[in-house]
CSV table of C-alpha atoms in Angstrom, one decimal:
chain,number,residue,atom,x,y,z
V,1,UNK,CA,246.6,89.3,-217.3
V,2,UNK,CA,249.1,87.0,-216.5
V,3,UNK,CA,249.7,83.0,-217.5
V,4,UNK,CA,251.4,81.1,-215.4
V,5,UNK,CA,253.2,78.3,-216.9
V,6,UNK,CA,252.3,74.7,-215.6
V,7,UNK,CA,254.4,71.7,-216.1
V,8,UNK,CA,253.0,68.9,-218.0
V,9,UNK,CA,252.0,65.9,-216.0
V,10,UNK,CA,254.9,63.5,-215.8
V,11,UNK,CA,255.0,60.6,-218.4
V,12,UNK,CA,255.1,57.2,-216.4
V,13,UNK,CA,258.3,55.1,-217.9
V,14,UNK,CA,255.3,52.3,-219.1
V,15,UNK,CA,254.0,55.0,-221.3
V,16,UNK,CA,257.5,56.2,-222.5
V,17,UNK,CA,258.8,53.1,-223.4
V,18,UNK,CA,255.3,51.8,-225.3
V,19,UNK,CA,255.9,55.3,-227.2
V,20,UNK,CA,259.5,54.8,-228.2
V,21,UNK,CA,258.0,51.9,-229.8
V,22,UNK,CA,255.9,53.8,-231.9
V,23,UNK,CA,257.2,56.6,-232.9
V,24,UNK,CA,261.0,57.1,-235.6
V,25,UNK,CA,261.7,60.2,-233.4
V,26,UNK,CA,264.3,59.2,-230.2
V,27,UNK,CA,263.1,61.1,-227.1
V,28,UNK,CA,265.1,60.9,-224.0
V,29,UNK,CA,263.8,60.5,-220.4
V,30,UNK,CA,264.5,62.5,-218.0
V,31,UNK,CA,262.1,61.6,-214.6
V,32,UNK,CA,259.1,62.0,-216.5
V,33,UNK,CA,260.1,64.6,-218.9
V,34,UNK,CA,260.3,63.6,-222.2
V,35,UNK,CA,262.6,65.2,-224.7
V,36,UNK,CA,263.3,64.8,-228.7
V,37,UNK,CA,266.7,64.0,-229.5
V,38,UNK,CA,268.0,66.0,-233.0
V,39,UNK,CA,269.4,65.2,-236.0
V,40,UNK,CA,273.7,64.4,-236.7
V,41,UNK,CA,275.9,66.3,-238.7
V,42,UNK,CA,277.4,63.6,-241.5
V,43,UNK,CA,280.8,63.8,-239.3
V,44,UNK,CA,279.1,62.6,-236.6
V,45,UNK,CA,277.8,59.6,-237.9
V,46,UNK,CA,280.9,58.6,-239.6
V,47,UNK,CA,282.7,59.2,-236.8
V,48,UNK,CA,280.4,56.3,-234.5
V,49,UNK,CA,280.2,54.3,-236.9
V,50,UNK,CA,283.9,53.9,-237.1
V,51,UNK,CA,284.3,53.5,-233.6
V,52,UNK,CA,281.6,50.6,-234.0
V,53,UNK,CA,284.0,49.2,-236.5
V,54,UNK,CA,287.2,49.5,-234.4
V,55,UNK,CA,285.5,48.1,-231.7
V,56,UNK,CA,283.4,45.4,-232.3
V,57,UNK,CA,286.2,43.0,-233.1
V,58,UNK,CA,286.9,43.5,-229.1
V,59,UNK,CA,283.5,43.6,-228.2
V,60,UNK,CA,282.9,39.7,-229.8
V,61,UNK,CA,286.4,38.5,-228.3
V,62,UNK,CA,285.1,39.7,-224.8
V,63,UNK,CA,281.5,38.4,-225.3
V,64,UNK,CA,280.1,42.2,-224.7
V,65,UNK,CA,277.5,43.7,-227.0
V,66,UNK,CA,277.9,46.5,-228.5
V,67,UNK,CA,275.2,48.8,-229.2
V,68,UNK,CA,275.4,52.2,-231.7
V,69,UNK,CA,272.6,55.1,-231.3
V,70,UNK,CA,270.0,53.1,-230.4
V,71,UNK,CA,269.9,51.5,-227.5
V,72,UNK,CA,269.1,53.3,-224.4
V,73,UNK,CA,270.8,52.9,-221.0
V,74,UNK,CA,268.5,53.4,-217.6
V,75,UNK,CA,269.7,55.0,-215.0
V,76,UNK,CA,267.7,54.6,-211.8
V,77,UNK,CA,269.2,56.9,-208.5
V,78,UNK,CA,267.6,58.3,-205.4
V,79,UNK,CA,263.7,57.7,-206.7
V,80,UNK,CA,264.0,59.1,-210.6
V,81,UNK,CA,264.6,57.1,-213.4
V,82,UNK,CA,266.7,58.7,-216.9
V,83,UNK,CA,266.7,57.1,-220.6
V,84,UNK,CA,269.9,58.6,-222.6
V,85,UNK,CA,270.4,57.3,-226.4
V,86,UNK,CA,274.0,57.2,-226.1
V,87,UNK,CA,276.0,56.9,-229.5
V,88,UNK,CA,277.6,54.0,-228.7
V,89,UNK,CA,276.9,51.8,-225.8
V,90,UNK,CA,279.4,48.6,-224.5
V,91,UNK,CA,277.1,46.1,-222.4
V,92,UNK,CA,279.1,43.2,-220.7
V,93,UNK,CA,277.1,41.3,-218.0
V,94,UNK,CA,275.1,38.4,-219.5
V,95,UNK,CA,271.9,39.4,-216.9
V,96,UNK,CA,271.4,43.1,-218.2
V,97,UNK,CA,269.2,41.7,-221.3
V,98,UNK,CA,266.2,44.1,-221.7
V,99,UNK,CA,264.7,44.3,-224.8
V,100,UNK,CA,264.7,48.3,-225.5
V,101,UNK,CA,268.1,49.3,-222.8
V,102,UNK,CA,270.5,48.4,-220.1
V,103,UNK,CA,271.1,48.9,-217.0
V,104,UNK,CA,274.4,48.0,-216.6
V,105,UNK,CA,276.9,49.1,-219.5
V,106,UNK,CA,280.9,48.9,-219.3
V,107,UNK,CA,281.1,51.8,-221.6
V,108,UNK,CA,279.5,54.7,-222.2
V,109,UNK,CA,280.3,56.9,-226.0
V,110,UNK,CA,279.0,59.9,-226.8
V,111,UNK,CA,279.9,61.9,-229.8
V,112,UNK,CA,279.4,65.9,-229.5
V,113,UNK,CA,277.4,67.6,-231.2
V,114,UNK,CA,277.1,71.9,-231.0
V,115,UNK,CA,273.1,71.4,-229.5
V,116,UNK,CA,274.3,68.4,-226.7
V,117,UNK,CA,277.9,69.7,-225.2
V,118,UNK,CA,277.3,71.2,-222.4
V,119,UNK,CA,274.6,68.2,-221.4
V,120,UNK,CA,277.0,65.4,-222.6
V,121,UNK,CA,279.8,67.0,-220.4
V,122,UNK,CA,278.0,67.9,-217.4
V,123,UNK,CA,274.3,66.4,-216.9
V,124,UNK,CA,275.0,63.1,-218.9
V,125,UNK,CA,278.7,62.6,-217.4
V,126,UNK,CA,277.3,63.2,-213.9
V,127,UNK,CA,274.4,60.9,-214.5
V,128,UNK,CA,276.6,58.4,-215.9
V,129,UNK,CA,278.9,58.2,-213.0
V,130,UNK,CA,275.6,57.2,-211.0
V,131,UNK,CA,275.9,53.7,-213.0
V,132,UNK,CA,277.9,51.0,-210.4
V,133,UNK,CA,279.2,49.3,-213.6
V,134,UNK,CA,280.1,51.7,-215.7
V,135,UNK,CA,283.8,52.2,-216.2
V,136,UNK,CA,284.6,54.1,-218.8
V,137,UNK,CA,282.9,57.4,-220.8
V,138,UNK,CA,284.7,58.5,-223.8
V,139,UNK,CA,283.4,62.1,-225.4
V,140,UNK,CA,284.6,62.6,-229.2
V,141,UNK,CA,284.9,65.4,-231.0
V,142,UNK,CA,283.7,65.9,-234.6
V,143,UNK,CA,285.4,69.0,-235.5
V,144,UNK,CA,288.7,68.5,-234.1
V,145,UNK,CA,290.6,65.4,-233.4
V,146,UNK,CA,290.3,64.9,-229.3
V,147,UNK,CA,288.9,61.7,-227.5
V,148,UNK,CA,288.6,62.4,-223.5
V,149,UNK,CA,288.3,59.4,-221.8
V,150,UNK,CA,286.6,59.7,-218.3
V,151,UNK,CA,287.4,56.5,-216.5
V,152,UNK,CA,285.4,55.5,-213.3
V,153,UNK,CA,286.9,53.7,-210.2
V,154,UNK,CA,287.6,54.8,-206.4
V,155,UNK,CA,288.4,58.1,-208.7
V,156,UNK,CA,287.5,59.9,-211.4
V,157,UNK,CA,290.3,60.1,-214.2
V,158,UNK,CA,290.1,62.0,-217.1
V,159,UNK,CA,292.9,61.6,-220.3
V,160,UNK,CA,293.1,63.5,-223.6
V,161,UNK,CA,294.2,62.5,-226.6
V,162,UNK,CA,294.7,64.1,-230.4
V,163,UNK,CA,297.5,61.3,-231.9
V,164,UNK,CA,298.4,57.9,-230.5
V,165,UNK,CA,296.9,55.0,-229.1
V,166,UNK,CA,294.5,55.0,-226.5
V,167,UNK,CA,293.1,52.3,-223.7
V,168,UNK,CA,289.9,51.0,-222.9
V,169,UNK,CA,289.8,49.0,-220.4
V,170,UNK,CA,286.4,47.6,-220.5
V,171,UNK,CA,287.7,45.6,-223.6
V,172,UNK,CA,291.2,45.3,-222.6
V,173,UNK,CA,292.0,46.8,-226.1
V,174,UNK,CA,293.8,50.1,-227.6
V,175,UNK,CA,292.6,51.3,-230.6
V,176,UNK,CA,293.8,54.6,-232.1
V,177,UNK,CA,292.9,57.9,-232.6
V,178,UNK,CA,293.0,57.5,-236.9
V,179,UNK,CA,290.9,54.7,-236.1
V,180,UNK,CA,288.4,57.3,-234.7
V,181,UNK,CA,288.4,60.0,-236.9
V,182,UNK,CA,289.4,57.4,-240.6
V,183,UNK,CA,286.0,58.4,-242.4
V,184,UNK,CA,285.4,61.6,-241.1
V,185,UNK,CA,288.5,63.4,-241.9
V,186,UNK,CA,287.5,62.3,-245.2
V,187,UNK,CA,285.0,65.1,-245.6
């Protein structure tokens, strides 16, 4: 006897955004799927919430908001719709105001994680690029002191760094890479 498997019916974005409302567990959206998001290692906390603290003096001065794990961005392209839970998410433009995610974000941050990798580096940074405003996409690791820094135009750049100072243009700011990894290395 053989069971074939069916896919669940897809979850209208109405229904998905009511039950992120609801509920303490995140859940991305991917066109109807909806998936749980996991726990953070310690490291990986830290590690956001000291980019939120480097960056949020730039963020005020350039009248941006900027958002840590839970805000969502939408990302709408050829007739499907995603909802990622970015770790850190730079919105600049005064119209892109929804109450649960944006549309529109200047920056993009995600810090990896051994369970998310391969998706932050490949579906979510191809996603990502789908965004007309976004600019830059910075990936962090927790284990060993490296910030990429995909930056968006008529090309796609990509920079490395492990020591220095680093630019994002989306604030017109450097900050550096101690400033990154100043809790975590703590550990």
């Amino acid at each position: 006897m053989s069971s074939a498997l069916t896919r669940p019916a897809p979850i209208s974005i109405d229904a998905y955004l009511e039950g992120e409302t609801l509920t303490d567990i995140k859940h991305e959206y991917l066109d109807g799927e909806v998936v749980a998001m996991g726990g953070a290692s310690a490291r990986h906390v830290l590690i956001a919430g000291a980019l939120h603290a480097a960056l949020i003096p730039h963020a005020r001065r350039k009248g941006c908001q900027l958002f840590i794990a839970d805000m969502k961005v939408r990302i709408d392209h050829a007739d499907q719709t995603y909802f990622y839970y970015p770790d850190l998410l730079l919105a600049c433009d005064p119209q892109d105001r929804e109450p649960y995610y944006r549309r529109r974000p200047c920056m993009v941050i995600e810090v990896l994680s051994p369970s998310t990798e391969r998706i932050d580096r490949r579906e979510k940074l191809f996603a990502y690029q789908m965004i007309p405003s976004l600019r830059e996409y910075l990936l962090v690791d927790p284990d060993k002191r490296c910030v990429e820094v995909y930056r968006f135009g008529d090309t796609v750049r990509h920079e490395t760094w492990t020591e220095g100072r680093f630019r994002l243009d989306c604030l017109d700011a450097e900050i550096t890479v101690d400033e990154v990894y100043v809790d975590a290395e703590a550990l």
